[in-house]
Amino acid sequence: MQLTVNGKIHNIDVEPTMPLLWAIREVVGLTGTKYGCGVAQCGACTVYLNGEPVRSCSLPVSAVGTAKITTIEALSKNNTHPVQQAWIALDVPQCGYCQSGQVMAAAALLKKIPKPTDADIDSAMSNLCRCGTYQKIRDGIHVASGQKKLAEVLAQYDASPSTRG
Amino acid sequence: MTLNTVDTPLVNSSRRDFIIKGTLVGGGLMLGVGVLPEAFAQAGATYDPNTPTRYGDAEVNAWVSIKPDDTVFIRVARSEMGQGTRTGLAQLVTEELECNWRKVKTQSATPGQSLARKRVWGEHGTGGSRGIRISEDYVRRGAAAARIMLVQAAANQWNVPVGELKVDKGVITHLPTGRKTTYGKVAELASTLTPPDPKSIVLKDPRSWKVAGQPYARLDTADKVNGSKVYGIDLQLPGMLCASVKSCPVFGGKLVSYDEAKISNLRGVKGIVKIDDSTVAVVADTWWHANTALNALPIIWDEGKGANTSQDGINKTLRDGLDEQGDFWQRKVGDAPEAIMSSTKKVEAIYFTPYRAHVTMEPMNATVKISGDRAEAWVPTQNGEGSHAALSEATGLPLANCEVYKLDSGCGLGRRGSTQDFTTYAAKVAQKFPGVPVKVIWSREEDMTQDFYHPIAMAKMTAGLDAAGNVTGMHIKVSGPSINARAAPHNIKNGKDERQLQGFYEKGPDAQLGYTFPSLLTEYVMKNTHVPVGPWRGVNTNQNGIFMECFMDECAKAAGKDPVQFRRALMQNHPKHLGVLNAVAKKAEWDKPLPAGTYRGVAQFMGYASYSACVAEVTVQNNVVKVNRLVFALDAGHIVNPYLAREQIEGSVAMALGAIFLPEITVEKGRIKQQNLDTYPLLKLSSTPRIETVLVPTYDFWGGVGEPTICVVGPAVANAISAAIGRPVRNFPLSKENLSLA
């Protein structure tokens, strides 16, 4: 079986029922895509299939076919995607475990709707975060989409780009 | 791949580089971004306590080592699970050390190294919001001692009096001549000097802090946004096997037998291990193979007498406890029942709060390798020394032969601290595969059904009011299981467990009740069941905050008084509690009217040595609650990083709001009914209100930050709902009151 992951073709010998998540993590060896629930509820396993976000924990590898898979590792080189930059500037992640999925979901949202409203964010960002980074995720999308300035968001937290060390 | 040196382990750096490069080139390992440089180093590192130069860098003292290029490594013994303790402790050290923040990196002290050095890094436990407040004094003294030694080294080198030197951001200047040197250049000499007596050191006044107290960026964010951070579950070691575990679904039940033949031919399966009387593991080449085979393994359990337990039965046990008479009291001021009985008005309410599961985003896991008489574990843990002890106990090897490498956890929430079942299980499985690292991961289903749950609880609250609406007496009676009964039975005195009354204590510093009632009786009736309970972020302040603060609103209503005014009158002996209440009322503009249809609720409570208050604004339409805004005030004494403190408060909302609205954990035929996030959902972004925080540190104590605010969210929101719908809400989750969250 062949899987195209981040532009590379991998010949893999796996059971067709293996979820794409585990093929990516344990066979291809990319562990940025996380296991959180295995039942497509949490979104920690979000990857792109031909550019569309999917929950890889519930997608058998046999259903992938020739679709091109993109994982968090290939979202950008050196954290240059606007979502990654906003995430870093605002320290969105806490434990960080769900954030691969959050970043992928947010980047997919911005590709579809470059200037999302709060309602757009509410409906697109269904990924779960146990640390409760949701407010910062919303802020991060506002900044990444250019709808709010970083300084403006930081000011809400009594901080500014120059006081962040 | 970038080798992120944040949190590198304490090993010789040249050796580390060698191992990393050597393994990458020659080891044939997967080179995806998911490989942890630390893990390579740790896998190959051998620790020799008798070799003084083991770090390569000049170790000035246990807290600080400095490279010739001025990179400062700050050692952190506490665990990082997202709360920001790593960054906060590094800020405290940098403040006293006067080094350059841009050159700071952190390293995790390991329990084995700490033990070999007479526990030089103190305790590793990271729970109870203690990461900073318990270690701040000795890490600051350690940093100041290092600064004194570094400056002294420069003085010795130049042969000038130390008083003529000044240091700024790691650059030492001889004032009369303008000569300059750096920490990196004098570190080696400094490491040979006699350290000053820590007691002689005068620490900086926190009001003059320049690095600590600032909203600095975290040191560990960059690799959390591109998948390169390696959690325990991601660990890949040479020759590693993976295992999935299953324990008897009914707590206390036993494993009778399993049919190994049914799965032994399945792809990748390497073996089955009986871990203990009630737990079995399947080991395979990958975790998916292990878990798939485990799910196919026919297992016969003796479920034991717990199998007869139902949720209704547990609820009835707790309810009966409220009516039991006996020696249950913890605090007695005057004769509260008598005062209440003889009052003009009596207010009474019974509250219920359910079991809750932790659901750390990263399921429980641990990796153990046992080679000969040496055991190593890689564990996402809140208590490195606890993991160390569990590893030693499970393997029978002395502590000195065991080492634990802590990995940052994908959430901790109390699950990875005092309970070390994950470490024990991994050790037991690894014993059957000598020389092979075995990574044990719990499926989400196993993680959710084999938890140590937030204790279920009920309370009967009774108060008396006089004709003017003043409280005459307060009677608090709590019924439910005890965490200490399993975790720390020695803390239960004469059958009494004060910890279940957290927040009602007479005295601080942990969780003092913020009201002075003319008469008061607090009682706890212990009702243990077969369901294991444990600490869950906020622990017993969660339910006790709801009981106290929802009831205060019921009393205020009965007295015909404003909820804030009603509280203030009882808080005059509690200036810090009152301080946060006033601060939150001001920030939320409590005295200003709200738009039609929007209602407010307030709550204040104390936990983890900090004072918290919250005001919630809600709208309720057709029994659907929309929480629009939450305003917090927190007095934690000192705030080391206000930006990260605010993030902790935002985080506490997600757990607390979920806990009062979303489906609970229930017991059916002795086992947990909810197995995954489809039936036990977590709060979503779309339900999260705008959160505003005012930090009001009073600079004369050290309080926690991670947990204190969680206990005021529920009652503030519930009180706002009660104001909106005109009746009290007492049964949680609020689906029991026919309410849902938008």
PDB file of C-alpha atoms in Angstrom, chain B residues 338-574:
ATOM      1  CA  GLU B 338     -29.638  25.409  68.388  1.00  0.00           C
ATOM      2  CA  ALA B 339     -29.077  28.924  67.037  1.00  0.00           C
ATOM      3  CA  ILE B 340     -30.615  27.945  63.698  1.00  0.00           C
ATOM      4  CA  MET B 341     -33.579  26.257  65.371  1.00  0.00           C
ATOM      5  CA  SER B 342     -34.388  29.344  67.413  1.00  0.00           C
ATOM      6  CA  SER B 343     -33.970  31.767  64.495  1.00  0.00           C
ATOM      7  CA  THR B 344     -36.734  33.778  62.873  1.00  0.00           C
ATOM      8  CA  LYS B 345     -36.046  32.129  59.562  1.00  0.00           C
ATOM      9  CA  LYS B 346     -34.442  28.853  58.626  1.00  0.00           C
ATOM     10  CA  VAL B 347     -32.849  28.231  55.215  1.00  0.00           C
ATOM     11  CA  GLU B 348     -32.029  24.697  54.126  1.00  0.00           C
ATOM     12  CA  ALA B 349     -30.784  23.176  50.901  1.00  0.00           C
ATOM     13  CA  ILE B 350     -29.330  19.866  49.749  1.00  0.00           C
ATOM     14  CA  TYR B 351     -26.748  19.893  46.961  1.00  0.00           C
ATOM     15  CA  PHE B 352     -25.331  17.150  44.790  1.00  0.00           C
ATOM     16  CA  THR B 353     -22.138  17.070  42.728  1.00  0.00           C
ATOM     17  CA  PRO B 354     -21.134  14.038  40.631  1.00  0.00           C
ATOM     18  CA  TYR B 355     -18.085  11.931  39.863  1.00  0.00           C
ATOM     19  CA  ARG B 356     -15.790  13.476  37.286  1.00  0.00           C
ATOM     20  CA  ALA B 357     -13.035  11.882  35.188  1.00  0.00           C
ATOM     21  CA  HIS B 358      -9.732  13.633  34.540  1.00  0.00           C
ATOM     22  CA  VAL B 359      -9.451  13.012  30.789  1.00  0.00           C
ATOM     23  CA  THR B 360      -5.934  14.325  30.382  1.00  0.00           C
ATOM     24  CA  MET B 361      -5.622  14.914  26.653  1.00  0.00           C
ATOM     25  CA  GLU B 362      -2.636  12.575  26.582  1.00  0.00           C
ATOM     26  CA  PRO B 363      -3.828   9.234  27.923  1.00  0.00           C
ATOM     27  CA  MET B 364      -1.870   7.579  30.730  1.00  0.00           C
ATOM     28  CA  ASN B 365       1.388   6.073  29.555  1.00  0.00           C
ATOM     29  CA  ALA B 366       4.884   5.196  30.634  1.00  0.00           C
ATOM     30  CA  THR B 367       7.932   3.539  29.104  1.00  0.00           C
ATOM     31  CA  VAL B 368      10.263   1.311  31.080  1.00  0.00           C
ATOM     32  CA  LYS B 369      13.471  -0.495  30.190  1.00  0.00           C
ATOM     33  CA  ILE B 370      15.051  -2.964  32.564  1.00  0.00           C
ATOM     34  CA  SER B 371      18.601  -4.039  31.829  1.00  0.00           C
ATOM     35  CA  GLY B 372      20.178  -6.359  34.352  1.00  0.00           C
ATOM     36  CA  ASP B 373      19.931  -4.688  37.733  1.00  0.00           C
ATOM     37  CA  ARG B 374      19.048  -1.285  36.348  1.00  0.00           C
ATOM     38  CA  ALA B 375      15.614   0.149  35.549  1.00  0.00           C
ATOM     39  CA  GLU B 376      14.834   3.313  33.626  1.00  0.00           C
ATOM     40  CA  ALA B 377      11.450   4.908  33.114  1.00  0.00           C
ATOM     41  CA  TRP B 378      10.280   7.694  30.811  1.00  0.00           C
ATOM     42  CA  VAL B 379       7.120   9.053  32.335  1.00  0.00           C
ATOM     43  CA  PRO B 380       4.776  11.976  31.937  1.00  0.00           C
ATOM     44  CA  THR B 381       4.433  12.458  35.679  1.00  0.00           C
ATOM     45  CA  GLN B 382       3.444  15.083  38.195  1.00  0.00           C
ATOM     46  CA  ASN B 383       5.701  13.474  40.745  1.00  0.00           C
ATOM     47  CA  GLY B 384       9.081  12.286  39.527  1.00  0.00           C
ATOM     48  CA  GLU B 385      10.032  10.901  42.909  1.00  0.00           C
ATOM     49  CA  GLY B 386       6.692   9.104  43.106  1.00  0.00           C
ATOM     50  CA  SER B 387       7.436   7.497  39.738  1.00  0.00           C
ATOM     51  CA  HIS B 388      10.921   6.640  40.987  1.00  0.00           C
ATOM     52  CA  ALA B 389       9.497   4.918  44.057  1.00  0.00           C
ATOM     53  CA  ALA B 390       6.898   3.069  41.973  1.00  0.00           C
ATOM     54  CA  LEU B 391       9.598   1.876  39.577  1.00  0.00           C
ATOM     55  CA  SER B 392      11.734   0.619  42.444  1.00  0.00           C
ATOM     56  CA  GLU B 393       8.841  -1.113  44.141  1.00  0.00           C
ATOM     57  CA  ALA B 394       7.543  -2.757  40.976  1.00  0.00           C
ATOM     58  CA  THR B 395      10.958  -4.050  39.910  1.00  0.00           C
ATOM     59  CA  GLY B 396      12.318  -4.846  43.348  1.00  0.00           C
ATOM     60  CA  LEU B 397      15.446  -2.894  42.449  1.00  0.00           C
ATOM     61  CA  PRO B 398      16.873  -0.372  44.909  1.00  0.00           C
ATOM     62  CA  LEU B 399      16.159   3.289  44.180  1.00  0.00           C
ATOM     63  CA  ALA B 400      19.824   3.836  43.412  1.00  0.00           C
ATOM     64  CA  ASN B 401      19.489   1.420  40.484  1.00  0.00           C
ATOM     65  CA  CYS B 402      16.435   3.179  39.107  1.00  0.00           C
ATOM     66  CA  GLU B 403      16.100   6.384  37.152  1.00  0.00           C
ATOM     67  CA  VAL B 404      13.104   8.343  35.910  1.00  0.00           C
ATOM     68  CA  TYR B 405      13.140  10.778  33.011  1.00  0.00           C
ATOM     69  CA  LYS B 406      10.203  13.097  33.276  1.00  0.00           C
ATOM     70  CA  LEU B 407       8.484  14.106  30.078  1.00  0.00           C
ATOM     71  CA  ASP B 408       6.230  17.114  29.897  1.00  0.00           C
ATOM     72  CA  SER B 409       2.693  15.876  30.275  1.00  0.00           C
ATOM     73  CA  GLY B 410      -0.278  16.354  28.013  1.00  0.00           C
ATOM     74  CA  CYS B 411      -2.276  17.579  31.021  1.00  0.00           C
ATOM     75  CA  GLY B 412      -1.820  16.422  34.589  1.00  0.00           C
ATOM     76  CA  LEU B 413      -4.944  17.568  36.445  1.00  0.00           C
ATOM     77  CA  GLY B 414      -4.008  15.481  39.489  1.00  0.00           C
ATOM     78  CA  ARG B 415      -4.111  12.144  37.685  1.00  0.00           C
ATOM     79  CA  ARG B 416      -0.353  11.754  37.272  1.00  0.00           C
ATOM     80  CA  GLY B 417       0.758  12.526  40.824  1.00  0.00           C
ATOM     81  CA  SER B 418      -0.007  10.391  43.845  1.00  0.00           C
ATOM     82  CA  THR B 419      -1.330   7.565  41.698  1.00  0.00           C
ATOM     83  CA  GLN B 420       1.480   5.913  39.756  1.00  0.00           C
ATOM     84  CA  ASP B 421      -0.367   2.917  38.326  1.00  0.00           C
ATOM     85  CA  PHE B 422       0.942   3.769  34.844  1.00  0.00           C
ATOM     86  CA  THR B 423       4.569   3.558  36.027  1.00  0.00           C
ATOM     87  CA  THR B 424       3.923   0.335  37.906  1.00  0.00           C
ATOM     88  CA  TYR B 425       2.201  -1.289  34.933  1.00  0.00           C
ATOM     89  CA  ALA B 426       4.974  -0.354  32.514  1.00  0.00           C
ATOM     90  CA  ALA B 427       7.582  -1.694  34.940  1.00  0.00           C
ATOM     91  CA  LYS B 428       5.721  -4.977  35.362  1.00  0.00           C
ATOM     92  CA  VAL B 429       5.428  -5.464  31.609  1.00  0.00           C
ATOM     93  CA  ALA B 430       9.050  -4.485  30.964  1.00  0.00           C
ATOM     94  CA  GLN B 431      10.215  -7.080  33.498  1.00  0.00           C
ATOM     95  CA  LYS B 432       9.109  -9.759  31.037  1.00  0.00           C
ATOM     96  CA  PHE B 433      11.201  -8.202  28.238  1.00  0.00           C
ATOM     97  CA  PRO B 434      14.669  -7.674  29.687  1.00  0.00           C
ATOM     98  CA  GLY B 435      16.751  -5.118  27.867  1.00  0.00           C
ATOM     99  CA  VAL B 436      13.796  -3.977  25.760  1.00  0.00           C
ATOM    100  CA  PRO B 437      12.068  -0.656  26.300  1.00  0.00           C
ATOM    101  CA  VAL B 438       8.312  -1.171  26.560  1.00  0.00           C
ATOM    102  CA  LYS B 439       5.875   1.688  26.140  1.00  0.00           C
ATOM    103  CA  VAL B 440       2.535   1.110  27.829  1.00  0.00           C
ATOM    104  CA  ILE B 441      -0.323   3.317  26.632  1.00  0.00           C
ATOM    105  CA  TRP B 442      -3.843   3.194  27.955  1.00  0.00           C
ATOM    106  CA  SER B 443      -6.623   3.412  25.402  1.00  0.00           C
ATOM    107  CA  ARG B 444      -8.920   6.364  26.031  1.00  0.00           C
ATOM    108  CA  GLU B 445     -11.560   3.871  27.124  1.00  0.00           C
ATOM    109  CA  GLU B 446      -9.187   2.375  29.682  1.00  0.00           C
ATOM    110  CA  ASP B 447      -8.078   5.834  30.793  1.00  0.00           C
ATOM    111  CA  MET B 448     -11.670   6.929  31.395  1.00  0.00           C
ATOM    112  CA  THR B 449     -12.892   3.767  33.093  1.00  0.00           C
ATOM    113  CA  GLN B 450      -9.834   3.181  35.302  1.00  0.00           C
ATOM    114  CA  ASP B 451      -9.476   6.651  36.732  1.00  0.00           C
ATOM    115  CA  PHE B 452      -9.330   7.982  40.266  1.00  0.00           C
ATOM    116  CA  TYR B 453     -12.445  10.108  39.981  1.00  0.00           C
ATOM    117  CA  HIS B 454     -13.311  13.433  41.447  1.00  0.00           C
ATOM    118  CA  PRO B 455     -15.294  12.371  44.499  1.00  0.00           C
ATOM    119  CA  ILE B 456     -19.044  12.494  44.271  1.00  0.00           C
ATOM    120  CA  ALA B 457     -20.501  14.555  47.145  1.00  0.00           C
ATOM    121  CA  MET B 458     -23.680  15.773  48.772  1.00  0.00           C
ATOM    122  CA  ALA B 459     -24.185  18.501  51.320  1.00  0.00           C
ATOM    123  CA  LYS B 460     -26.983  19.619  53.550  1.00  0.00           C
ATOM    124  CA  MET B 461     -26.596  23.313  54.237  1.00  0.00           C
ATOM    125  CA  THR B 462     -28.667  24.903  56.977  1.00  0.00           C
ATOM    126  CA  ALA B 463     -28.660  28.478  58.193  1.00  0.00           C
ATOM    127  CA  GLY B 464     -30.667  30.644  60.541  1.00  0.00           C
ATOM    128  CA  LEU B 465     -31.519  34.295  59.931  1.00  0.00           C
ATOM    129  CA  ASP B 466     -32.716  36.842  62.450  1.00  0.00           C
ATOM    130  CA  ALA B 467     -35.445  39.352  61.775  1.00  0.00           C
ATOM    131  CA  ALA B 468     -32.954  41.766  60.207  1.00  0.00           C
ATOM    132  CA  GLY B 469     -31.704  39.082  57.856  1.00  0.00           C
ATOM    133  CA  ASN B 470     -28.429  38.495  59.664  1.00  0.00           C
ATOM    134  CA  VAL B 471     -27.026  34.971  59.829  1.00  0.00           C
ATOM    135  CA  THR B 472     -27.331  33.461  63.305  1.00  0.00           C
ATOM    136  CA  GLY B 473     -25.774  30.098  62.559  1.00  0.00           C
ATOM    137  CA  MET B 474     -24.429  27.971  59.734  1.00  0.00           C
ATOM    138  CA  HIS B 475     -24.447  24.181  59.618  1.00  0.00           C
ATOM    139  CA  ILE B 476     -22.482  22.508  56.832  1.00  0.00           C
ATOM    140  CA  LYS B 477     -22.814  18.736  56.548  1.00  0.00           C
ATOM    141  CA  VAL B 478     -20.999  16.967  53.732  1.00  0.00           C
ATOM    142  CA  SER B 479     -21.389  13.310  52.802  1.00  0.00           C
ATOM    143  CA  GLY B 480     -19.241  11.388  50.345  1.00  0.00           C
ATOM    144  CA  PRO B 481     -16.123   9.350  49.711  1.00  0.00           C
ATOM    145  CA  SER B 482     -12.714  10.378  51.044  1.00  0.00           C
ATOM    146  CA  ILE B 483      -9.633  10.779  48.881  1.00  0.00           C
ATOM    147  CA  ASN B 484      -7.374  10.219  51.868  1.00  0.00           C
ATOM    148  CA  ALA B 485      -9.000   6.886  52.662  1.00  0.00           C
ATOM    149  CA  ARG B 486      -6.999   5.440  49.756  1.00  0.00           C
ATOM    150  CA  ALA B 487      -4.217   7.956  49.208  1.00  0.00           C
ATOM    151  CA  ALA B 488      -3.238   9.024  52.720  1.00  0.00           C
ATOM    152  CA  PRO B 489      -5.143   7.124  55.436  1.00  0.00           C
ATOM    153  CA  HIS B 490      -2.705   8.389  58.065  1.00  0.00           C
ATOM    154  CA  ASN B 491      -4.303  11.809  57.637  1.00  0.00           C
ATOM    155  CA  ILE B 492      -7.639  10.493  58.854  1.00  0.00           C
ATOM    156  CA  LYS B 493      -7.862  11.007  62.607  1.00  0.00           C
ATOM    157  CA  ASN B 494     -10.481   9.121  64.603  1.00  0.00           C
ATOM    158  CA  GLY B 495     -12.448   8.515  61.439  1.00  0.00           C
ATOM    159  CA  LYS B 496     -12.410  12.225  60.609  1.00  0.00           C
ATOM    160  CA  ASP B 497     -10.964  13.506  57.362  1.00  0.00           C
ATOM    161  CA  GLU B 498     -10.653  17.258  57.352  1.00  0.00           C
ATOM    162  CA  ARG B 499      -9.500  17.326  53.715  1.00  0.00           C
ATOM    163  CA  GLN B 500     -13.026  16.635  52.468  1.00  0.00           C
ATOM    164  CA  LEU B 501     -13.976  19.955  54.098  1.00  0.00           C
ATOM    165  CA  GLN B 502     -11.309  21.889  52.180  1.00  0.00           C
ATOM    166  CA  GLY B 503     -12.327  25.529  52.054  1.00  0.00           C
ATOM    167  CA  PHE B 504     -14.186  25.454  55.365  1.00  0.00           C
ATOM    168  CA  TYR B 505     -11.039  25.478  57.497  1.00  0.00           C
ATOM    169  CA  GLU B 506     -10.728  27.769  60.491  1.00  0.00           C
ATOM    170  CA  LYS B 507      -7.182  28.719  59.596  1.00  0.00           C
ATOM    171  CA  GLY B 508      -5.027  29.174  56.536  1.00  0.00           C
ATOM    172  CA  PRO B 509      -2.826  28.973  54.749  1.00  0.00           C
ATOM    173  CA  ASP B 510      -4.495  26.453  52.424  1.00  0.00           C
ATOM    174  CA  ALA B 511      -8.225  26.984  52.345  1.00  0.00           C
ATOM    175  CA  GLN B 512      -9.704  29.125  55.059  1.00  0.00           C
ATOM    176  CA  LEU B 513     -13.417  29.868  55.176  1.00  0.00           C
ATOM    177  CA  GLY B 514     -13.859  33.567  54.443  1.00  0.00           C
ATOM    178  CA  TYR B 515     -16.885  34.147  56.656  1.00  0.00           C
ATOM    179  CA  THR B 516     -17.294  34.620  60.387  1.00  0.00           C
ATOM    180  CA  PHE B 517     -20.634  33.200  61.442  1.00  0.00           C
ATOM    181  CA  PRO B 518     -21.927  33.781  64.984  1.00  0.00           C
ATOM    182  CA  SER B 519     -22.216  30.011  65.261  1.00  0.00           C
ATOM    183  CA  LEU B 520     -20.880  27.322  62.970  1.00  0.00           C
ATOM    184  CA  LEU B 521     -20.858  23.549  62.721  1.00  0.00           C
ATOM    185  CA  THR B 522     -19.024  21.713  59.940  1.00  0.00           C
ATOM    186  CA  GLU B 523     -19.397  17.954  59.603  1.00  0.00           C
ATOM    187  CA  TYR B 524     -18.139  15.312  57.212  1.00  0.00           C
ATOM    188  CA  VAL B 525     -19.756  11.900  56.980  1.00  0.00           C
ATOM    189  CA  MET B 526     -17.379   9.528  55.213  1.00  0.00           C
ATOM    190  CA  LYS B 527     -19.107   7.273  52.687  1.00  0.00           C
ATOM    191  CA  ASN B 528     -16.531   5.295  50.776  1.00  0.00           C
ATOM    192  CA  THR B 529     -17.574   3.100  47.885  1.00  0.00           C
ATOM    193  CA  HIS B 530     -15.640   0.727  45.659  1.00  0.00           C
ATOM    194  CA  VAL B 531     -15.113   3.521  43.107  1.00  0.00           C
ATOM    195  CA  PRO B 532     -11.584   4.944  43.472  1.00  0.00           C
ATOM    196  CA  VAL B 533     -11.431   8.690  44.025  1.00  0.00           C
ATOM    197  CA  GLY B 534      -8.483  11.034  43.809  1.00  0.00           C
ATOM    198  CA  PRO B 535      -7.373  14.620  43.394  1.00  0.00           C
ATOM    199  CA  TRP B 536      -8.858  16.369  40.344  1.00  0.00           C
ATOM    200  CA  ARG B 537      -7.797  19.949  39.650  1.00  0.00           C
ATOM    201  CA  GLY B 538      -9.202  22.003  42.518  1.00  0.00           C
ATOM    202  CA  VAL B 539      -9.941  18.804  44.487  1.00  0.00           C
ATOM    203  CA  ASN B 540     -12.503  19.337  47.237  1.00  0.00           C
ATOM    204  CA  THR B 541     -12.790  23.075  46.735  1.00  0.00           C
ATOM    205  CA  ASN B 542     -14.839  22.256  43.623  1.00  0.00           C
ATOM    206  CA  GLN B 543     -17.868  20.875  45.420  1.00  0.00           C
ATOM    207  CA  ASN B 544     -17.367  22.798  48.670  1.00  0.00           C
ATOM    208  CA  GLY B 545     -17.229  26.082  46.746  1.00  0.00           C
ATOM    209  CA  ILE B 546     -20.532  25.200  45.119  1.00  0.00           C
ATOM    210  CA  PHE B 547     -22.123  24.171  48.422  1.00  0.00           C
ATOM    211  CA  MET B 548     -21.023  27.282  50.296  1.00  0.00           C
ATOM    212  CA  GLU B 549     -21.433  29.899  47.636  1.00  0.00           C
ATOM    213  CA  CYS B 550     -24.699  28.722  46.105  1.00  0.00           C
ATOM    214  CA  PHE B 551     -26.095  28.512  49.602  1.00  0.00           C
ATOM    215  CA  MET B 552     -24.856  31.999  50.464  1.00  0.00           C
ATOM    216  CA  ASP B 553     -26.974  33.268  47.583  1.00  0.00           C
ATOM    217  CA  GLU B 554     -29.976  31.339  48.861  1.00  0.00           C
ATOM    218  CA  CYS B 555     -29.441  32.916  52.277  1.00  0.00           C
ATOM    219  CA  ALA B 556     -29.015  36.394  50.767  1.00  0.00           C
ATOM    220  CA  LYS B 557     -32.249  35.960  48.877  1.00  0.00           C
ATOM    221  CA  ALA B 558     -34.058  34.786  52.022  1.00  0.00           C
ATOM    222  CA  ALA B 559     -32.637  37.824  53.832  1.00  0.00           C
ATOM    223  CA  GLY B 560     -33.712  40.127  51.028  1.00  0.00           C
ATOM    224  CA  LYS B 561     -30.153  41.355  50.558  1.00  0.00           C
ATOM    225  CA  ASP B 562     -27.799  41.891  47.648  1.00  0.00           C
ATOM    226  CA  PRO B 563     -25.461  38.865  47.354  1.00  0.00           C
ATOM    227  CA  VAL B 564     -22.292  40.975  47.504  1.00  0.00           C
ATOM    228  CA  GLN B 565     -23.501  43.129  50.402  1.00  0.00           C
ATOM    229  CA  PHE B 566     -24.714  40.044  52.254  1.00  0.00           C
ATOM    230  CA  ARG B 567     -21.269  38.442  51.965  1.00  0.00           C
ATOM    231  CA  ARG B 568     -19.340  41.576  52.863  1.00  0.00           C
ATOM    232  CA  ALA B 569     -21.108  41.821  56.218  1.00  0.00           C
ATOM    233  CA  LEU B 570     -19.706  38.386  57.166  1.00  0.00           C
ATOM    234  CA  MET B 571     -16.186  38.993  55.841  1.00  0.00           C
ATOM    235  CA  GLN B 572     -14.908  41.802  57.990  1.00  0.00           C
ATOM    236  CA  ASN B 573     -12.434  39.473  59.747  1.00  0.00           C
ATOM    237  CA  HIS B 574     -11.186  38.196  56.402  1.00  0.00           C
TER     238      HIS B 574
END
